[in-house]
Short mmCIF file of C-alpha atoms in Angstrom, two decimals:
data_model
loop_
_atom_site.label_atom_id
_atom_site.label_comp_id
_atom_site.label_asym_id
_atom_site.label_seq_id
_atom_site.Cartn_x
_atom_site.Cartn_y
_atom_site.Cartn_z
CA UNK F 1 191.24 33.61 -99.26
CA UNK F 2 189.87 32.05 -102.52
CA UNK F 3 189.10 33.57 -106.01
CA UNK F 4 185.30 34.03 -105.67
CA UNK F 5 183.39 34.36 -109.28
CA UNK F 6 180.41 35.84 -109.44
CA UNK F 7 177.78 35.41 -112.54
CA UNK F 8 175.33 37.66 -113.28
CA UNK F 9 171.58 36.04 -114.53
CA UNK F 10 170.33 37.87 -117.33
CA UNK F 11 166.71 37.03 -118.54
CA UNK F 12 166.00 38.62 -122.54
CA UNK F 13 162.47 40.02 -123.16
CA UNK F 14 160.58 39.13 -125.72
CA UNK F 15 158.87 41.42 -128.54
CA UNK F 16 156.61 39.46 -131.16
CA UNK F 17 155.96 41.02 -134.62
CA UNK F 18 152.57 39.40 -134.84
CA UNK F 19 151.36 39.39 -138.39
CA UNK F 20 148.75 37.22 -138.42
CA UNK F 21 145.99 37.66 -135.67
CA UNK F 22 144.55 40.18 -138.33
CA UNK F 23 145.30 38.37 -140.92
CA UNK F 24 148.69 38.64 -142.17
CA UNK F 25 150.56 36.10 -144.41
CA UNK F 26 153.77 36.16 -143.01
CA UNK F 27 154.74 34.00 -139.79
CA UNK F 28 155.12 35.76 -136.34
CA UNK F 29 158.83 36.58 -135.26
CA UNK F 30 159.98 36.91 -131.99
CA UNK F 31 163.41 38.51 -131.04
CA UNK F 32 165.04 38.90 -128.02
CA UNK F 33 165.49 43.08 -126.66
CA UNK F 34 166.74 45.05 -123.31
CA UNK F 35 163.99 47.09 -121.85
CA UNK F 36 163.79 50.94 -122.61
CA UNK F 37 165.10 49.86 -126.01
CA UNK F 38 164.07 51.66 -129.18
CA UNK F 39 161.84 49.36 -131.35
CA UNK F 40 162.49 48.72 -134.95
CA UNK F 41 158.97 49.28 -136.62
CA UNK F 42 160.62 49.17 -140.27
CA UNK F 43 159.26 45.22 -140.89
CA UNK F 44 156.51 44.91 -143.09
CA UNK F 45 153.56 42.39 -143.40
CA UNK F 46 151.38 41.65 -146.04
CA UNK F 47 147.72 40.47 -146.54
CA UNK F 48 146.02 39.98 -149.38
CA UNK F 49 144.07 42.27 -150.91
CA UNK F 50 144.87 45.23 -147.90
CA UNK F 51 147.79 47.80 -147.19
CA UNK F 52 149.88 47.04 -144.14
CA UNK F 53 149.99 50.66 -141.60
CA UNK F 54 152.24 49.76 -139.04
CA UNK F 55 152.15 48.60 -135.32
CA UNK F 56 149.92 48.36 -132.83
CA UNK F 57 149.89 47.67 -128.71
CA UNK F 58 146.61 45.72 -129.33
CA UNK F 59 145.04 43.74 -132.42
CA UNK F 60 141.92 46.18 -132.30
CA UNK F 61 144.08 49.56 -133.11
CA UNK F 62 143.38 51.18 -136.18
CA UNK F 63 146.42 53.74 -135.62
CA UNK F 64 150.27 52.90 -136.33
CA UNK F 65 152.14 53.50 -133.70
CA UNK F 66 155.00 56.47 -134.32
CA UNK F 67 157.73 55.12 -132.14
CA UNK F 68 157.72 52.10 -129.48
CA UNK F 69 159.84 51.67 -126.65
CA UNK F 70 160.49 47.94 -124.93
CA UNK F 71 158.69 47.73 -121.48
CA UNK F 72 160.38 45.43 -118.49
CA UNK F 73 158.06 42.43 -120.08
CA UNK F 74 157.44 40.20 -123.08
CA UNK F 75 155.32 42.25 -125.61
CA UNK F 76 153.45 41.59 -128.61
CA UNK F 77 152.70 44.17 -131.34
CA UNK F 78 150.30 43.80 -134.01
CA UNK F 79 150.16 44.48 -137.70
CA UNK F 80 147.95 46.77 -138.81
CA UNK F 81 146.15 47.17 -142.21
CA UNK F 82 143.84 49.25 -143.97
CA UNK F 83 141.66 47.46 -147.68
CA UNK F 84 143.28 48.67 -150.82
CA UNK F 85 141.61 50.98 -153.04
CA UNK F 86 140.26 48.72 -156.16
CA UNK F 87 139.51 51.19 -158.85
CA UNK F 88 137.37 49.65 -161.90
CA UNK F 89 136.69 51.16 -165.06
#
């Protein structure tokens, strides 16, 4: 008999922090997770003149999302921002 080796193929999934399809100044970054993993929604974007939320499944959300797990595909999540309040005497 010979040694037989066996190698597993593992394919990463993809989650982009898109911060700029609304607007954003800050590049997109993409990072490599394992499905049914617990997102990090910590990062923070900015845009001028408007207070980032949070994260969104789609570009149109006006609601942060609480908590995000990773689905079994690549995903995208969007920032999310609301016009700061400009007070003038």
């Amino acid at each position: 008999y010979e040694d037989t080796r066996i190698y597993g193929i593992y394919d990463h999934i993809k989650l982009t922090y898109d911060c700029q399809t609304n607007g954003g100044n800050e590049p997109n970054h993409t990072i490599n997770k394992d499905s049914g993993e617990l997102i990090d929604l910590t990062r923070v974007c900015t845009k001028e003149g408007f207070k980032f939320i949070g994260w969104a499944k789609n570009p149109t959300d006006t609601v942060k999302m609480e908590s995000f797990i990773m689905p079994d595909e690549d995903t995208t999540i969007y920032g999310i921002y609301e016009p700061k309040d400009i007070c003038r005497a």
